[in-house]
């Protein structure tokens, strides 16, 4: 017992030493003394963020549109395809960030393994993505409140949500981790309960005792003919429409990398968090859409008609089965999802801005932190963009804001593209410098092929993301611009930065694999083994 206590005390002293200094972090553009993040996020925080951090309205509500477009099999295949891309990107990112869990995540990785212009482009693209999504989530929360009452102006709810999100983030990474632990737990419990309930309803366990089985796979059918186009062409387009929607549901899994610089015992907790991608993709997304396809026909009139719980396929199935009261419970869960997403958006955008400043790609003031390790300037600046949520209250301004929000989807996919390119360079650098990948804390399978799969697949999806406007009679200028402007801006930013800085690709033999490594190793340690089965279960979960 005394030995265990002394070991824990020793670990705490290691944390104090690591938090108090940043002696190994003075590489290139790194933060100087007094401008460093601190590792205050616990095991359970990063574990729950990795499991349920990005489960949100995309899965609860967005699947309604996807089911309507593709049918049950098109829905399943679309999510499975995007899930495979998400897996490829995350394990590639996981290999890099487990080895060097430094502030800035993949933005800093791009600085080291590609070039400074790539880091500049990836960082600002990523910051824009999460900064604009913040007011969108705040607006979504106000819309969800409308499920219960329309008497209060949406601006009042937006104000309440924004204040709470700012307070959570101003208390630092540990407060964000605690809040996200609670929010993510609610989301995980909700989606797990809905999947179990869906199985029961499908097997005839509801009040109506109607056994559904695979009824809707036969009638109206496994695929929808998109836009009334007959034959295999219509089915293929329906599946592709699911692909683009599903991609937007998966965006955000890379938040683990951004949090890497504030996680305790990173060499243990980051690999464990990355491995939970399997659970999230297979159980929640693939399992969830499979159940949805069994419960609701793709031609149901209530699909794609509401932004509240009323439009959720799960709620439609519950109402059809004759169960009362649950829609309000689900709407409450959706509200916590929007709140959780807004908090994550502010956290991610502020750390992305901090990473940009640390790497010399943003004004130095954004790297400023207080004595608790909070990048308060970056948080304050990113929080100010939350005020854009009030644009959604006005119909005219709301339309303009909708254009900004739509562009974040393609920007998120371009972030995946940037991460995959960075990994391909990382792999080449390790090979050139003779570093054995078997020594890494986390080693991804099937590399570098998964990295290349991420590069090619993400750019293809982005290129064809706005294909529907080219159908006869479907042209929409705003849809075309919001889909293709972010795609065009990415190379403009990159080549513009490269020309301005006169930068060049970093040779594989010259890549920096060592700076900051001593700090990471000092912050990592062997945790004491569990003493009983309760501790074993907790250790397995967290």
PDB file of C-alpha atoms in Angstrom, residues 40-340:
ATOM      1  CA  UNK A  40      -4.719  18.836 -16.872  1.00  0.00           C
ATOM      2  CA  UNK A  41      -7.085  16.564 -18.806  1.00  0.00           C
ATOM      3  CA  UNK A  42      -7.610  13.201 -17.089  1.00  0.00           C
ATOM      4  CA  UNK A  43      -7.826   9.690 -18.528  1.00  0.00           C
ATOM      5  CA  UNK A  44     -11.612   9.541 -18.368  1.00  0.00           C
ATOM      6  CA  UNK A  45     -11.943  12.954 -20.037  1.00  0.00           C
ATOM      7  CA  UNK A  46     -10.071  12.023 -23.208  1.00  0.00           C
ATOM      8  CA  UNK A  47     -11.612   8.543 -23.175  1.00  0.00           C
ATOM      9  CA  UNK A  48     -15.176   9.858 -23.179  1.00  0.00           C
ATOM     10  CA  UNK A  49     -14.340  12.608 -25.669  1.00  0.00           C
ATOM     11  CA  UNK A  50     -12.965   9.946 -28.028  1.00  0.00           C
ATOM     12  CA  UNK A  51     -16.057   7.739 -27.636  1.00  0.00           C
ATOM     13  CA  UNK A  52     -18.891  10.249 -27.713  1.00  0.00           C
ATOM     14  CA  UNK A  53     -17.368  13.607 -28.530  1.00  0.00           C
ATOM     15  CA  UNK A  54     -18.709  13.884 -32.085  1.00  0.00           C
ATOM     16  CA  UNK A  55     -21.995  12.045 -31.670  1.00  0.00           C
ATOM     17  CA  UNK A  56     -24.560  14.740 -32.329  1.00  0.00           C
ATOM     18  CA  UNK A  57     -27.372  15.974 -34.485  1.00  0.00           C
ATOM     19  CA  UNK A  58     -25.694  14.458 -37.560  1.00  0.00           C
ATOM     20  CA  UNK A  59     -26.502  10.967 -36.271  1.00  0.00           C
ATOM     21  CA  UNK A  60     -29.769  11.789 -34.485  1.00  0.00           C
ATOM     22  CA  UNK A  61     -31.270  14.068 -37.170  1.00  0.00           C
ATOM     23  CA  UNK A  62     -29.079  14.115 -40.286  1.00  0.00           C
ATOM     24  CA  UNK A  63     -29.738  10.426 -40.927  1.00  0.00           C
ATOM     25  CA  UNK A  64     -33.339  11.356 -41.820  1.00  0.00           C
ATOM     26  CA  UNK A  65     -32.190  13.121 -44.983  1.00  0.00           C
ATOM     27  CA  UNK A  66     -29.678  10.366 -45.730  1.00  0.00           C
ATOM     28  CA  UNK A  67     -32.346   7.643 -45.410  1.00  0.00           C
ATOM     29  CA  UNK A  68     -34.714   9.635 -47.618  1.00  0.00           C
ATOM     30  CA  UNK A  69     -32.020  10.035 -50.308  1.00  0.00           C
ATOM     31  CA  UNK A  70     -30.455   6.587 -50.334  1.00  0.00           C
ATOM     32  CA  UNK A  71     -32.859   4.082 -48.822  1.00  0.00           C
ATOM     33  CA  UNK A  72     -31.866   1.675 -46.010  1.00  0.00           C
ATOM     34  CA  UNK A  73     -29.078  -0.147 -47.880  1.00  0.00           C
ATOM     35  CA  UNK A  74     -27.800   3.056 -49.492  1.00  0.00           C
ATOM     36  CA  UNK A  75     -27.736   4.599 -46.004  1.00  0.00           C
ATOM     37  CA  UNK A  76     -25.783   1.676 -44.551  1.00  0.00           C
ATOM     38  CA  UNK A  77     -23.287   1.476 -47.416  1.00  0.00           C
ATOM     39  CA  UNK A  78     -22.740   5.234 -47.395  1.00  0.00           C
ATOM     40  CA  UNK A  79     -21.964   5.332 -43.677  1.00  0.00           C
ATOM     41  CA  UNK A  80     -19.774   2.229 -43.968  1.00  0.00           C
ATOM     42  CA  UNK A  81     -17.731   3.832 -46.763  1.00  0.00           C
ATOM     43  CA  UNK A  82     -17.234   7.101 -44.852  1.00  0.00           C
ATOM     44  CA  UNK A  83     -16.536   5.113 -41.684  1.00  0.00           C
ATOM     45  CA  UNK A  84     -13.659   3.384 -43.478  1.00  0.00           C
ATOM     46  CA  UNK A  85     -12.231   6.781 -44.502  1.00  0.00           C
ATOM     47  CA  UNK A  86     -12.641   8.100 -40.948  1.00  0.00           C
ATOM     48  CA  UNK A  87     -10.809   5.027 -39.657  1.00  0.00           C
ATOM     49  CA  UNK A  88      -7.957   5.543 -42.128  1.00  0.00           C
ATOM     50  CA  UNK A  89      -7.552   9.217 -41.204  1.00  0.00           C
ATOM     51  CA  UNK A  90      -7.768   8.605 -37.456  1.00  0.00           C
ATOM     52  CA  UNK A  91      -5.246   5.772 -37.249  1.00  0.00           C
ATOM     53  CA  UNK A  92      -2.861   7.788 -39.425  1.00  0.00           C
ATOM     54  CA  UNK A  93      -3.294  10.785 -37.143  1.00  0.00           C
ATOM     55  CA  UNK A  94      -3.072   8.545 -34.090  1.00  0.00           C
ATOM     56  CA  UNK A  95       0.327   7.205 -35.085  1.00  0.00           C
ATOM     57  CA  UNK A  96       1.744  10.737 -35.354  1.00  0.00           C
ATOM     58  CA  UNK A  97       0.083  12.271 -32.332  1.00  0.00           C
ATOM     59  CA  UNK A  98       0.810   9.305 -30.030  1.00  0.00           C
ATOM     60  CA  UNK A  99       4.497   9.667 -30.811  1.00  0.00           C
ATOM     61  CA  UNK A 100       4.494  13.468 -30.420  1.00  0.00           C
ATOM     62  CA  UNK A 101       1.422  14.652 -28.452  1.00  0.00           C
ATOM     63  CA  UNK A 102       2.364  18.331 -28.682  1.00  0.00           C
ATOM     64  CA  UNK A 103       0.226  21.506 -28.681  1.00  0.00           C
ATOM     65  CA  UNK A 104      -1.369  22.234 -32.035  1.00  0.00           C
ATOM     66  CA  UNK A 105      -1.860  18.563 -32.915  1.00  0.00           C
ATOM     67  CA  UNK A 106      -1.872  17.945 -36.655  1.00  0.00           C
ATOM     68  CA  UNK A 107      -1.224  21.654 -37.309  1.00  0.00           C
ATOM     69  CA  UNK A 108       2.173  21.313 -35.619  1.00  0.00           C
ATOM     70  CA  UNK A 109       2.717  17.960 -37.368  1.00  0.00           C
ATOM     71  CA  UNK A 110       2.234  19.697 -40.730  1.00  0.00           C
ATOM     72  CA  UNK A 111       4.886  22.279 -39.771  1.00  0.00           C
ATOM     73  CA  UNK A 112       7.397  19.517 -39.052  1.00  0.00           C
ATOM     74  CA  UNK A 113       6.704  16.957 -41.759  1.00  0.00           C
ATOM     75  CA  UNK A 114       5.434  18.903 -44.809  1.00  0.00           C
ATOM     76  CA  UNK A 115       6.270  22.624 -44.737  1.00  0.00           C
ATOM     77  CA  UNK A 116       5.266  25.835 -42.988  1.00  0.00           C
ATOM     78  CA  UNK A 117       2.832  26.778 -45.788  1.00  0.00           C
ATOM     79  CA  UNK A 118       0.973  23.459 -45.314  1.00  0.00           C
ATOM     80  CA  UNK A 119       0.707  24.137 -41.582  1.00  0.00           C
ATOM     81  CA  UNK A 120      -0.539  27.667 -42.323  1.00  0.00           C
ATOM     82  CA  UNK A 121      -3.226  26.391 -44.716  1.00  0.00           C
ATOM     83  CA  UNK A 122      -4.315  23.420 -42.615  1.00  0.00           C
ATOM     84  CA  UNK A 123      -4.404  25.528 -39.447  1.00  0.00           C
ATOM     85  CA  UNK A 124      -6.484  28.414 -40.779  1.00  0.00           C
ATOM     86  CA  UNK A 125      -8.815  26.034 -42.622  1.00  0.00           C
ATOM     87  CA  UNK A 126      -9.302  24.109 -39.380  1.00  0.00           C
ATOM     88  CA  UNK A 127      -9.805  27.249 -37.301  1.00  0.00           C
ATOM     89  CA  UNK A 128     -12.403  28.559 -39.749  1.00  0.00           C
ATOM     90  CA  UNK A 129     -14.232  25.221 -39.712  1.00  0.00           C
ATOM     91  CA  UNK A 130     -14.737  25.144 -35.941  1.00  0.00           C
ATOM     92  CA  UNK A 131     -15.171  28.887 -35.439  1.00  0.00           C
ATOM     93  CA  UNK A 132     -18.130  29.090 -37.835  1.00  0.00           C
ATOM     94  CA  UNK A 133     -19.667  25.837 -36.624  1.00  0.00           C
ATOM     95  CA  UNK A 134     -19.856  27.307 -33.081  1.00  0.00           C
ATOM     96  CA  UNK A 135     -22.658  29.802 -33.847  1.00  0.00           C
ATOM     97  CA  UNK A 136     -24.385  27.134 -35.966  1.00  0.00           C
ATOM     98  CA  UNK A 137     -24.585  24.817 -32.941  1.00  0.00           C
ATOM     99  CA  UNK A 138     -25.818  27.659 -30.729  1.00  0.00           C
ATOM    100  CA  UNK A 139     -28.572  28.355 -33.266  1.00  0.00           C
ATOM    101  CA  UNK A 140     -29.426  24.644 -33.408  1.00  0.00           C
ATOM    102  CA  UNK A 141     -29.844  24.616 -29.633  1.00  0.00           C
ATOM    103  CA  UNK A 142     -32.367  27.466 -29.861  1.00  0.00           C
ATOM    104  CA  UNK A 143     -34.288  25.587 -32.573  1.00  0.00           C
ATOM    105  CA  UNK A 144     -34.414  22.470 -30.396  1.00  0.00           C
ATOM    106  CA  UNK A 145     -35.957  24.493 -27.555  1.00  0.00           C
ATOM    107  CA  UNK A 146     -38.711  25.329 -30.040  1.00  0.00           C
ATOM    108  CA  UNK A 147     -39.851  21.701 -29.761  1.00  0.00           C
ATOM    109  CA  UNK A 148     -41.366  22.669 -26.384  1.00  0.00           C
ATOM    110  CA  UNK A 149     -42.132  26.372 -26.692  1.00  0.00           C
ATOM    111  CA  UNK A 150     -42.168  29.143 -29.300  1.00  0.00           C
ATOM    112  CA  UNK A 151     -43.000  31.959 -26.868  1.00  0.00           C
ATOM    113  CA  UNK A 152     -39.407  33.013 -26.095  1.00  0.00           C
ATOM    114  CA  UNK A 153     -37.263  34.721 -28.723  1.00  0.00           C
ATOM    115  CA  UNK A 154     -34.406  32.504 -29.956  1.00  0.00           C
ATOM    116  CA  UNK A 155     -31.918  35.271 -29.111  1.00  0.00           C
ATOM    117  CA  UNK A 156     -32.545  34.679 -25.389  1.00  0.00           C
ATOM    118  CA  UNK A 157     -31.664  30.971 -25.645  1.00  0.00           C
ATOM    119  CA  UNK A 158     -28.620  31.738 -27.787  1.00  0.00           C
ATOM    120  CA  UNK A 159     -27.386  34.147 -25.096  1.00  0.00           C
ATOM    121  CA  UNK A 160     -27.801  31.552 -22.338  1.00  0.00           C
ATOM    122  CA  UNK A 161     -26.038  28.828 -24.327  1.00  0.00           C
ATOM    123  CA  UNK A 162     -23.177  31.143 -25.340  1.00  0.00           C
ATOM    124  CA  UNK A 163     -22.542  32.327 -21.773  1.00  0.00           C
ATOM    125  CA  UNK A 164     -22.409  28.763 -20.443  1.00  0.00           C
ATOM    126  CA  UNK A 165     -20.055  27.625 -23.227  1.00  0.00           C
ATOM    127  CA  UNK A 166     -17.723  30.598 -22.640  1.00  0.00           C
ATOM    128  CA  UNK A 167     -17.657  29.957 -18.874  1.00  0.00           C
ATOM    129  CA  UNK A 168     -16.813  26.271 -19.404  1.00  0.00           C
ATOM    130  CA  UNK A 169     -13.916  27.123 -21.728  1.00  0.00           C
ATOM    131  CA  UNK A 170     -12.607  29.986 -19.596  1.00  0.00           C
ATOM    132  CA  UNK A 171     -12.092  27.563 -16.717  1.00  0.00           C
ATOM    133  CA  UNK A 172      -9.600  25.646 -18.833  1.00  0.00           C
ATOM    134  CA  UNK A 173      -9.068  22.187 -20.294  1.00  0.00           C
ATOM    135  CA  UNK A 174      -9.963  20.348 -17.095  1.00  0.00           C
ATOM    136  CA  UNK A 175     -13.357  22.088 -16.835  1.00  0.00           C
ATOM    137  CA  UNK A 176     -13.992  21.406 -20.514  1.00  0.00           C
ATOM    138  CA  UNK A 177     -13.033  17.768 -19.964  1.00  0.00           C
ATOM    139  CA  UNK A 178     -15.428  17.433 -17.019  1.00  0.00           C
ATOM    140  CA  UNK A 179     -18.296  19.045 -18.955  1.00  0.00           C
ATOM    141  CA  UNK A 180     -17.637  16.915 -22.002  1.00  0.00           C
ATOM    142  CA  UNK A 181     -17.431  13.789 -19.850  1.00  0.00           C
ATOM    143  CA  UNK A 182     -20.996  14.482 -18.663  1.00  0.00           C
ATOM    144  CA  UNK A 183     -22.325  15.536 -22.083  1.00  0.00           C
ATOM    145  CA  UNK A 184     -20.694  12.623 -23.904  1.00  0.00           C
ATOM    146  CA  UNK A 185     -21.966  10.163 -21.296  1.00  0.00           C
ATOM    147  CA  UNK A 186     -25.530  11.389 -21.941  1.00  0.00           C
ATOM    148  CA  UNK A 187     -25.046  10.983 -25.692  1.00  0.00           C
ATOM    149  CA  UNK A 188     -23.570   7.499 -25.376  1.00  0.00           C
ATOM    150  CA  UNK A 189     -26.378   6.378 -23.064  1.00  0.00           C
ATOM    151  CA  UNK A 190     -28.980   7.891 -25.419  1.00  0.00           C
ATOM    152  CA  UNK A 191     -27.719   6.306 -28.632  1.00  0.00           C
ATOM    153  CA  UNK A 192     -27.130   2.954 -26.898  1.00  0.00           C
ATOM    154  CA  UNK A 193     -30.667   3.030 -25.479  1.00  0.00           C
ATOM    155  CA  UNK A 194     -32.122   3.955 -28.874  1.00  0.00           C
ATOM    156  CA  UNK A 195     -30.285   1.101 -30.610  1.00  0.00           C
ATOM    157  CA  UNK A 196     -31.559  -1.392 -28.012  1.00  0.00           C
ATOM    158  CA  UNK A 197     -35.070   0.048 -28.252  1.00  0.00           C
ATOM    159  CA  UNK A 198     -34.865  -0.139 -32.047  1.00  0.00           C
ATOM    160  CA  UNK A 199     -33.986  -3.844 -31.904  1.00  0.00           C
ATOM    161  CA  UNK A 200     -36.926  -4.472 -29.559  1.00  0.00           C
ATOM    162  CA  UNK A 201     -39.334  -2.551 -31.830  1.00  0.00           C
ATOM    163  CA  UNK A 202     -38.048  -4.326 -34.938  1.00  0.00           C
ATOM    164  CA  UNK A 203     -38.671  -7.706 -33.313  1.00  0.00           C
ATOM    165  CA  UNK A 204     -42.232  -6.775 -32.340  1.00  0.00           C
ATOM    166  CA  UNK A 205     -41.659  -5.802 -28.719  1.00  0.00           C
ATOM    167  CA  UNK A 206     -43.508  -2.451 -28.963  1.00  0.00           C
ATOM    168  CA  UNK A 207     -47.100  -1.747 -27.883  1.00  0.00           C
ATOM    169  CA  UNK A 208     -48.383  -2.657 -31.358  1.00  0.00           C
ATOM    170  CA  UNK A 209     -46.425  -5.961 -31.371  1.00  0.00           C
ATOM    171  CA  UNK A 210     -45.802  -5.466 -35.091  1.00  0.00           C
ATOM    172  CA  UNK A 211     -42.714  -7.457 -36.093  1.00  0.00           C
ATOM    173  CA  UNK A 212     -40.927  -5.424 -38.778  1.00  0.00           C
ATOM    174  CA  UNK A 213     -37.880  -7.527 -39.576  1.00  0.00           C
ATOM    175  CA  UNK A 214     -36.528  -6.466 -42.991  1.00  0.00           C
ATOM    176  CA  UNK A 215     -39.943  -5.368 -44.255  1.00  0.00           C
ATOM    177  CA  UNK A 216     -38.765  -1.959 -45.457  1.00  0.00           C
ATOM    178  CA  UNK A 217     -35.793  -3.461 -47.295  1.00  0.00           C
ATOM    179  CA  UNK A 218     -38.373  -5.183 -49.509  1.00  0.00           C
ATOM    180  CA  UNK A 219     -41.009  -2.458 -49.706  1.00  0.00           C
ATOM    181  CA  UNK A 220     -40.452   0.344 -50.646  1.00  0.00           C
ATOM    182  CA  UNK A 221     -37.028  -1.240 -51.293  1.00  0.00           C
ATOM    183  CA  UNK A 222     -33.342  -1.242 -50.343  1.00  0.00           C
ATOM    184  CA  UNK A 223     -32.427   1.824 -52.461  1.00  0.00           C
ATOM    185  CA  UNK A 224     -34.186   5.032 -53.377  1.00  0.00           C
ATOM    186  CA  UNK A 225     -34.069   6.250 -56.974  1.00  0.00           C
ATOM    187  CA  UNK A 226     -32.532   9.684 -56.400  1.00  0.00           C
ATOM    188  CA  UNK A 227     -34.569  12.540 -57.878  1.00  0.00           C
ATOM    189  CA  UNK A 228     -36.725   9.981 -59.706  1.00  0.00           C
ATOM    190  CA  UNK A 229     -33.804   8.813 -61.874  1.00  0.00           C
ATOM    191  CA  UNK A 230     -34.398   5.187 -62.810  1.00  0.00           C
ATOM    192  CA  UNK A 231     -32.050   2.225 -62.839  1.00  0.00           C
ATOM    193  CA  UNK A 232     -28.577   1.815 -61.384  1.00  0.00           C
ATOM    194  CA  UNK A 233     -27.766   5.488 -62.029  1.00  0.00           C
ATOM    195  CA  UNK A 234     -30.507   6.670 -59.653  1.00  0.00           C
ATOM    196  CA  UNK A 235     -29.440   4.168 -56.981  1.00  0.00           C
ATOM    197  CA  UNK A 236     -25.789   5.179 -57.312  1.00  0.00           C
ATOM    198  CA  UNK A 237     -26.646   8.880 -56.966  1.00  0.00           C
ATOM    199  CA  UNK A 238     -28.779   8.111 -53.905  1.00  0.00           C
ATOM    200  CA  UNK A 239     -25.819   6.328 -52.318  1.00  0.00           C
ATOM    201  CA  UNK A 240     -23.494   9.214 -53.179  1.00  0.00           C
ATOM    202  CA  UNK A 241     -25.918  11.695 -51.597  1.00  0.00           C
ATOM    203  CA  UNK A 242     -25.638   9.619 -48.404  1.00  0.00           C
ATOM    204  CA  UNK A 243     -21.831   9.732 -48.702  1.00  0.00           C
ATOM    205  CA  UNK A 244     -21.699  13.511 -48.638  1.00  0.00           C
ATOM    206  CA  UNK A 245     -24.110  13.755 -45.676  1.00  0.00           C
ATOM    207  CA  UNK A 246     -22.372  10.963 -43.759  1.00  0.00           C
ATOM    208  CA  UNK A 247     -18.992  12.637 -44.206  1.00  0.00           C
ATOM    209  CA  UNK A 248     -20.320  15.700 -42.415  1.00  0.00           C
ATOM    210  CA  UNK A 249     -21.565  13.528 -39.525  1.00  0.00           C
ATOM    211  CA  UNK A 250     -18.097  12.036 -38.969  1.00  0.00           C
ATOM    212  CA  UNK A 251     -16.172  15.318 -39.059  1.00  0.00           C
ATOM    213  CA  UNK A 252     -14.703  16.158 -35.645  1.00  0.00           C
ATOM    214  CA  UNK A 253     -13.144  12.846 -34.650  1.00  0.00           C
ATOM    215  CA  UNK A 254      -9.712  14.485 -34.864  1.00  0.00           C
ATOM    216  CA  UNK A 255     -10.389  16.623 -31.779  1.00  0.00           C
ATOM    217  CA  UNK A 256      -8.329  14.071 -29.807  1.00  0.00           C
ATOM    218  CA  UNK A 257      -5.225  15.352 -31.613  1.00  0.00           C
ATOM    219  CA  UNK A 258      -5.934  18.979 -30.722  1.00  0.00           C
ATOM    220  CA  UNK A 259      -6.366  17.976 -27.062  1.00  0.00           C
ATOM    221  CA  UNK A 260      -3.113  15.978 -27.047  1.00  0.00           C
ATOM    222  CA  UNK A 261      -1.086  18.860 -25.623  1.00  0.00           C
ATOM    223  CA  UNK A 262      -3.288  19.004 -22.506  1.00  0.00           C
ATOM    224  CA  UNK A 263      -3.695  15.293 -21.730  1.00  0.00           C
ATOM    225  CA  UNK A 264      -2.038  13.618 -18.782  1.00  0.00           C
ATOM    226  CA  UNK A 265       0.079  10.541 -19.468  1.00  0.00           C
ATOM    227  CA  UNK A 266      -0.234  11.091 -23.263  1.00  0.00           C
ATOM    228  CA  UNK A 267       1.740   8.030 -24.365  1.00  0.00           C
ATOM    229  CA  UNK A 268      -0.880   5.841 -22.643  1.00  0.00           C
ATOM    230  CA  UNK A 269      -4.092   7.809 -23.095  1.00  0.00           C
ATOM    231  CA  UNK A 270      -3.803   9.016 -26.700  1.00  0.00           C
ATOM    232  CA  UNK A 271      -3.293   5.520 -28.230  1.00  0.00           C
ATOM    233  CA  UNK A 272      -6.162   4.209 -26.119  1.00  0.00           C
ATOM    234  CA  UNK A 273      -8.417   7.033 -27.312  1.00  0.00           C
ATOM    235  CA  UNK A 274      -7.488   6.424 -30.951  1.00  0.00           C
ATOM    236  CA  UNK A 275      -8.366   2.736 -30.643  1.00  0.00           C
ATOM    237  CA  UNK A 276     -11.882   3.703 -29.533  1.00  0.00           C
ATOM    238  CA  UNK A 277     -12.567   4.869 -33.072  1.00  0.00           C
ATOM    239  CA  UNK A 278     -13.544   1.248 -33.794  1.00  0.00           C
ATOM    240  CA  UNK A 279     -16.283   1.401 -31.146  1.00  0.00           C
ATOM    241  CA  UNK A 280     -17.622   4.744 -32.311  1.00  0.00           C
ATOM    242  CA  UNK A 281     -17.767   3.777 -36.000  1.00  0.00           C
ATOM    243  CA  UNK A 282     -19.051   0.222 -35.693  1.00  0.00           C
ATOM    244  CA  UNK A 283     -21.390   0.434 -32.705  1.00  0.00           C
ATOM    245  CA  UNK A 284     -22.840   3.928 -32.823  1.00  0.00           C
ATOM    246  CA  UNK A 285     -22.740   4.879 -36.496  1.00  0.00           C
ATOM    247  CA  UNK A 286     -22.973   1.595 -38.387  1.00  0.00           C
ATOM    248  CA  UNK A 287     -25.190   0.012 -35.715  1.00  0.00           C
ATOM    249  CA  UNK A 288     -27.351   3.119 -35.504  1.00  0.00           C
ATOM    250  CA  UNK A 289     -28.004   3.495 -39.236  1.00  0.00           C
ATOM    251  CA  UNK A 290     -28.675  -0.240 -39.582  1.00  0.00           C
ATOM    252  CA  UNK A 291     -31.453   0.006 -36.997  1.00  0.00           C
ATOM    253  CA  UNK A 292     -32.813   3.189 -38.596  1.00  0.00           C
ATOM    254  CA  UNK A 293     -33.068   1.400 -41.955  1.00  0.00           C
ATOM    255  CA  UNK A 294     -35.079  -1.381 -40.345  1.00  0.00           C
ATOM    256  CA  UNK A 295     -37.537   0.882 -38.500  1.00  0.00           C
ATOM    257  CA  UNK A 296     -38.510   3.589 -41.004  1.00  0.00           C
ATOM    258  CA  UNK A 297     -39.245   3.388 -44.764  1.00  0.00           C
ATOM    259  CA  UNK A 298     -37.317   5.889 -46.876  1.00  0.00           C
ATOM    260  CA  UNK A 299     -40.578   7.331 -48.238  1.00  0.00           C
ATOM    261  CA  UNK A 300     -42.049   8.163 -44.817  1.00  0.00           C
ATOM    262  CA  UNK A 301     -43.648  11.647 -45.046  1.00  0.00           C
ATOM    263  CA  UNK A 302     -42.084  12.898 -41.780  1.00  0.00           C
ATOM    264  CA  UNK A 303     -38.489  12.398 -42.918  1.00  0.00           C
ATOM    265  CA  UNK A 304     -36.505  15.566 -43.575  1.00  0.00           C
ATOM    266  CA  UNK A 305     -39.280  17.893 -42.366  1.00  0.00           C
ATOM    267  CA  UNK A 306     -38.026  19.183 -39.006  1.00  0.00           C
ATOM    268  CA  UNK A 307     -34.907  20.390 -37.198  1.00  0.00           C
ATOM    269  CA  UNK A 308     -36.172  19.138 -33.832  1.00  0.00           C
ATOM    270  CA  UNK A 309     -36.609  15.645 -32.424  1.00  0.00           C
ATOM    271  CA  UNK A 310     -39.781  15.301 -34.499  1.00  0.00           C
ATOM    272  CA  UNK A 311     -37.599  14.774 -37.597  1.00  0.00           C
ATOM    273  CA  UNK A 312     -35.429  12.041 -36.072  1.00  0.00           C
ATOM    274  CA  UNK A 313     -35.924   8.551 -37.583  1.00  0.00           C
ATOM    275  CA  UNK A 314     -35.806   7.138 -34.048  1.00  0.00           C
ATOM    276  CA  UNK A 315     -38.687   9.380 -32.953  1.00  0.00           C
ATOM    277  CA  UNK A 316     -40.685   8.507 -36.074  1.00  0.00           C
ATOM    278  CA  UNK A 317     -40.265   4.815 -35.234  1.00  0.00           C
ATOM    279  CA  UNK A 318     -41.240   5.404 -31.602  1.00  0.00           C
ATOM    280  CA  UNK A 319     -44.390   7.301 -32.598  1.00  0.00           C
ATOM    281  CA  UNK A 320     -45.312   4.612 -35.140  1.00  0.00           C
ATOM    282  CA  UNK A 321     -44.966   1.981 -32.411  1.00  0.00           C
ATOM    283  CA  UNK A 322     -47.333   3.962 -30.171  1.00  0.00           C
ATOM    284  CA  UNK A 323     -44.875   4.910 -27.399  1.00  0.00           C
ATOM    285  CA  UNK A 324     -45.588   8.302 -25.814  1.00  0.00           C
ATOM    286  CA  UNK A 325     -43.300  10.639 -23.863  1.00  0.00           C
ATOM    287  CA  UNK A 326     -39.973   9.545 -25.340  1.00  0.00           C
ATOM    288  CA  UNK A 327     -39.752  12.280 -28.031  1.00  0.00           C
ATOM    289  CA  UNK A 328     -39.291  14.927 -25.327  1.00  0.00           C
ATOM    290  CA  UNK A 329     -36.551  12.832 -23.724  1.00  0.00           C
ATOM    291  CA  UNK A 330     -34.789  12.493 -27.062  1.00  0.00           C
ATOM    292  CA  UNK A 331     -35.112  16.222 -27.756  1.00  0.00           C
ATOM    293  CA  UNK A 332     -33.487  16.899 -24.380  1.00  0.00           C
ATOM    294  CA  UNK A 333     -30.624  14.578 -25.368  1.00  0.00           C
ATOM    295  CA  UNK A 334     -30.317  16.404 -28.687  1.00  0.00           C
ATOM    296  CA  UNK A 335     -30.139  19.695 -26.784  1.00  0.00           C
ATOM    297  CA  UNK A 336     -27.228  18.428 -24.682  1.00  0.00           C
ATOM    298  CA  UNK A 337     -25.587  17.242 -27.924  1.00  0.00           C
ATOM    299  CA  UNK A 338     -25.803  20.740 -29.405  1.00  0.00           C
ATOM    300  CA  UNK A 339     -24.489  22.236 -26.170  1.00  0.00           C
ATOM    301  CA  UNK A 340     -21.659  19.720 -26.056  1.00  0.00           C
TER     302      UNK A 340
END
